Structures are given as structure tokens and as C-alpha cells.
GROMACS .gro file of C-alpha atoms in nm:
model
  185
    1MET     CA    1   6.486  11.019 -14.412
    2PRO     CA    2   6.464  11.389 -14.559
    3ARG     CA    3   6.129  11.510 -14.476
    4ASN     CA    4   5.936  11.678 -14.784
    5LYS     CA    5   5.790  12.045 -14.784
    6ARG     CA    6   5.441  11.874 -14.749
    7SER     CA    7   5.361  11.918 -14.346
    8GLY     CA    8   5.454  11.548 -14.189
    9GLU     CA    9   5.569  11.342 -14.481
   10TYR     CA   10   5.885  11.174 -14.525
   11THR     CA   11   6.047  10.970 -14.856
   12LEU     CA   12   6.243  10.712 -14.810
   13ARG     CA   13   6.476  10.646 -15.095
   14SER     CA   14   6.860  10.473 -15.196
   15GLY     CA   15   7.131  10.698 -15.153
   16SER     CA   16   7.411  10.535 -15.346
   17SER     CA   17   7.134  10.511 -15.604
   18ALA     CA   18   7.052  10.877 -15.614
   19VAL     CA   19   7.461  10.880 -15.640
   20ILE     CA   20   7.501  10.706 -15.912
   21PHE     CA   21   7.188  10.857 -16.107
   22TRP     CA   22   7.387  11.232 -16.045
   23ILE     CA   23   7.731  11.085 -16.175
   24GLY     CA   24   7.585  10.929 -16.510
   25ALA     CA   25   7.382  11.222 -16.559
   26VAL     CA   26   7.709  11.467 -16.486
   27VAL     CA   27   7.879  11.224 -16.772
   28LEU     CA   28   7.640  11.205 -17.012
   29GLY     CA   29   7.624  11.572 -16.987
   30ILE     CA   30   7.982  11.607 -17.023
   31VAL     CA   31   7.955  11.412 -17.365
   32VAL     CA   32   7.740  11.664 -17.526
   33VAL     CA   33   7.902  11.960 -17.380
   34VAL     CA   34   8.269  11.817 -17.461
   35PRO     CA   35   8.227  11.816 -17.861
   36LEU     CA   36   8.003  12.142 -17.846
   37VAL     CA   37   8.262  12.321 -17.733
   38SER     CA   38   8.517  12.191 -17.911
   39GLY     CA   39   8.299  12.291 -18.206
   40GLN     CA   40   8.205  11.974 -18.327
   41TRP     CA   41   7.800  12.045 -18.368
   42ARG     CA   42   7.718  11.751 -18.547
   43VAL     CA   43   7.856  11.555 -18.304
   44SER     CA   44   7.701  11.768 -17.965
   45ALA     CA   45   7.378  11.749 -18.180
   46PHE     CA   46   7.365  11.346 -18.257
   47ALA     CA   47   7.469  11.254 -17.902
   48ILE     CA   48   7.154  11.482 -17.755
   49ALA     CA   49   6.905  11.248 -17.808
   50PRO     CA   50   7.085  10.944 -17.676
   51ALA     CA   51   7.222  11.114 -17.401
   52LEU     CA   52   6.854  11.266 -17.235
   53LEU     CA   53   6.714  10.924 -17.317
   54LEU     CA   54   7.030  10.760 -17.088
   55VAL     CA   55   6.966  11.014 -16.808
   56TRP     CA   56   6.572  10.948 -16.829
   57ALA     CA   57   6.641  10.552 -16.812
   58LEU     CA   58   6.909  10.653 -16.478
   59TRP     CA   59   6.637  10.861 -16.363
   60ILE     CA   60   6.354  10.619 -16.386
   61ALA     CA   61   6.542  10.354 -16.230
   62LEU     CA   62   6.765  10.498 -15.966
   63TYR     CA   63   6.586  10.811 -15.837
   64ARG     CA   64   6.245  10.853 -15.859
   65PRO     CA   65   6.144  10.542 -15.714
   66ALA     CA   66   6.104  10.648 -15.371
   67VAL     CA   67   5.869  10.548 -15.065
   68ARG     CA   68   5.657  10.872 -14.944
   69TYR     CA   69   5.465  10.837 -14.610
   70ASP     CA   70   5.275  11.034 -14.359
   71SER     CA   71   5.070  10.963 -14.124
   72SER     CA   72   4.763  10.803 -14.321
   73ARG     CA   73   4.921  10.661 -14.618
   74ALA     CA   74   5.245  10.541 -14.800
   75VAL     CA   75   5.273  10.585 -15.135
   76VAL     CA   76   5.563  10.328 -15.317
   77ILE     CA   77   5.657  10.500 -15.618
   78ASN     CA   78   5.824  10.232 -15.844
   79MET     CA   79   5.954  10.248 -16.220
   80GLY     CA   80   5.631  10.312 -16.429
   81ARG     CA   81   5.389  10.248 -16.159
   82THR     CA   82   5.294  10.424 -15.817
   83HIS     CA   83   5.099  10.267 -15.537
   84VAL     CA   84   4.869  10.482 -15.324
   85LEU     CA   85   4.819  10.251 -14.995
   86PRO     CA   86   4.607  10.415 -14.694
   87TRP     CA   87   4.751  10.250 -14.355
   88PRO     CA   88   4.390  10.104 -14.304
   89ARG     CA   89   4.472   9.880 -14.566
   90VAL     CA   90   4.794   9.740 -14.471
   91SER     CA   91   4.830   9.438 -14.273
   92ARG     CA   92   5.239   9.438 -14.213
   93VAL     CA   93   5.542   9.598 -14.311
   94ARG     CA   94   5.856   9.359 -14.346
   95GLN     CA   95   6.175   9.440 -14.482
   96GLY     CA   96   6.273   9.181 -14.804
   97ILE     CA   97   6.475   9.246 -15.091
   98GLY     CA   98   6.270   9.602 -15.108
   99LEU     CA   99   6.031   9.685 -14.819
  100GLN     CA  100   5.695   9.441 -14.876
  101PHE     CA  101   5.378   9.628 -14.827
  102GLU     CA  102   5.128   9.320 -14.713
  103LEU     CA  103   4.787   9.431 -14.787
  104VAL     CA  104   4.453   9.305 -14.604
  105ASP     CA  105   4.317   9.168 -14.900
  106GLY     CA  106   4.612   8.928 -14.946
  107GLY     CA  107   4.800   9.115 -15.191
  108HIS     CA  108   5.118   9.285 -15.151
  109VAL     CA  109   5.323   9.571 -15.280
  110VAL     CA  110   5.714   9.576 -15.291
  111ALA     CA  111   5.886   9.896 -15.315
  112VAL     CA  112   6.200   9.832 -15.509
  113ALA     CA  113   6.348  10.192 -15.404
  114VAL     CA  114   6.402  10.083 -15.036
  115PRO     CA  115   6.661   9.799 -15.034
  116PRO     CA  116   6.785   9.652 -14.708
  117PRO     CA  117   7.028   9.890 -14.549
  118ARG     CA  118   7.397   9.831 -14.602
  119ARG     CA  119   7.678   9.694 -14.436
  120THR     CA  120   7.897   9.927 -14.304
  121GLY     CA  121   8.243   9.934 -14.501
  122ASN     CA  122   8.154   9.864 -14.864
  123VAL     CA  123   8.198  10.155 -15.103
  124ALA     CA  124   7.792  10.175 -15.126
  125SER     CA  125   7.794  10.228 -14.738
  126PHE     CA  126   7.960  10.608 -14.777
  127PHE     CA  127   7.663  10.717 -14.982
  128ASP     CA  128   7.377  10.551 -14.794
  129ARG     CA  129   7.245  10.751 -14.530
  130ARG     CA  130   7.086  10.413 -14.432
  131THR     CA  131   7.354  10.243 -14.345
  132ARG     CA  132   7.365  10.044 -14.002
  133PRO     CA  133   7.474   9.724 -13.847
  134VAL     CA  134   7.370   9.413 -13.988
  135GLN     CA  135   7.185   9.360 -13.677
  136ASP     CA  136   6.967   9.650 -13.750
  137VAL     CA  137   6.825   9.578 -14.108
  138THR     CA  138   6.459   9.570 -14.072
  139ARG     CA  139   6.443   9.920 -13.930
  140ASP     CA  140   6.334  10.119 -14.198
  141ALA     CA  141   6.004   9.844 -14.194
  142GLU     CA  142   5.964   9.867 -13.806
  143LEU     CA  143   5.919  10.232 -13.846
  144LEU     CA  144   5.620  10.236 -14.111
  145ASP     CA  145   5.470   9.967 -13.888
  146SER     CA  146   5.456  10.133 -13.609
  147VAL     CA  147   5.327  10.406 -13.854
  148ARG     CA  148   5.063  10.221 -13.980
  149VAL     CA  149   4.959  10.129 -13.635
  150ALA     CA  150   4.881  10.453 -13.475
  151ALA     CA  151   4.715  10.560 -13.844
  152ALA     CA  152   4.367  10.651 -13.768
  153PRO     CA  153   4.087  10.405 -13.940
  154GLY     CA  154   4.002  10.509 -14.281
  155ALA     CA  155   3.763  10.360 -14.566
  156ASP     CA  156   4.005  10.494 -14.859
  157PRO     CA  157   4.095  10.209 -15.088
  158VAL     CA  158   4.401  10.124 -15.257
  159ALA     CA  159   4.501  10.272 -15.576
  160SER     CA  160   4.763  10.151 -15.833
  161HIS     CA  161   4.813  10.339 -16.151
  162TRP     CA  162   5.079  10.394 -16.442
  163ASP     CA  163   5.285  10.703 -16.443
  164VAL     CA  164   5.184  10.814 -16.784
  165VAL     CA  165   5.345  11.128 -16.787
  166PRO     CA  166   5.695  10.976 -16.730
  167LEU     CA  167   5.669  10.683 -16.951
  168ALA     CA  168   5.537  10.878 -17.243
  169ILE     CA  169   5.834  11.109 -17.212
  170GLY     CA  170   6.059  10.814 -17.258
  171VAL     CA  171   5.872  10.687 -17.565
  172VAL     CA  172   5.910  11.035 -17.707
  173LEU     CA  173   6.335  10.999 -17.636
  174VAL     CA  174   6.312  10.640 -17.820
  175VAL     CA  175   6.128  10.797 -18.127
  176ALA     CA  176   6.370  11.070 -18.074
  177VAL     CA  177   6.671  10.832 -18.107
  178VAL     CA  178   6.572  10.640 -18.352
  179VAL     CA  179   6.462  10.874 -18.574
  180GLU     CA  180   6.798  11.060 -18.528
  181VAL     CA  181   6.978  10.712 -18.562
  182ILE     CA  182   6.761  10.659 -18.939
  183ILE     CA  183   6.844  11.015 -19.070
  184GLY     CA  184   7.206  11.049 -18.908
  185ILE     CA  185   7.295  10.754 -19.117
   0.00000   0.00000   0.00000
């Protein structure tokens, strides 16, 4: 649970997803650089836009999703959508396939970035700092629920919004790939 530069803010994220993102980014970087080094400028130029699109897809699906929390709120960052959940608006936090924040008004938000901790002994558990014994799979939910209980009362509303900038970057990259394929044929 790394602490951010902001005072008292922590981040939960699947470590194995972050490792997969970085491996994919390095492999795609090699796909672009190797033809460039060997003098195949056109191949390298043709590979740049698709490689950037794939790195963006890996980033938005595997690395960007997270749960950031402090003493006043939790911020759930999913693929393309962010939810700001003030603790007084959350009635319960529990662990399912992702962390589930049950809201006072009856709604719920699922954080896809925080799956249950992995059992020790599998390959992904080696990369995931959240590896725990099987009986301790609800630790993250219990931790966040205790932060929720200790939070000061407040009247801030739940806010959800689309992540316009990252999604716009993805649209631009898709358009670039389509234009490159049309021109390159």
C-alpha cells in the first residue's frame, strides 16, 4: 500500500497488473526500436501508432485503475471512469471480485483494480505485494471499512465522471492507426 506524495493518501492497485503493463510496454518499445536501429525506417514508422495504441490500452486497463483513499474519501479509478466517494456516503466496504463500496443511497461502486489478494504459490503472487494467506482475503476491505468508520461526518456528494483526457487520447490513437493503415496500404 504505497503512500502518495499527498499527505495521508494511500493507493491500492494489483501489483501483478502493473508488472504485466510494464512488460508489455517494454516489448512494444522493442518492436518499434529494433527496426529503427536496423535501418528499416518505414517499418518502425508504421509500428509506432499501433504500439502506442496497445501501450495506451494496457495502461488504461492494467496500470491506471486504482483505489486512492485518505481519511475523508476514497477515489475509485476504473477504466475510463472515476468515482469520488466521501466516506460519509459509503455504508460498507466489502471484498468481492473487486473491492465493493456500498453507498448509503443503495448504489454501489466496484473497484476493478483491487481484486482479492492472491494465494501464495502462483506466478502472479510473486509480483503482487498483496499476497496473503487464504483466510486473510478481506484485509483490504476491512482496512478501508475501518477508515470509513473513523471518518468525520460530512455532506459532500458522491461524484462520478468520465476520464475525458485518457479516453480522448485513446480515440486519437485509434484514428492515427486507421489513417496509418489506409495510407500505408
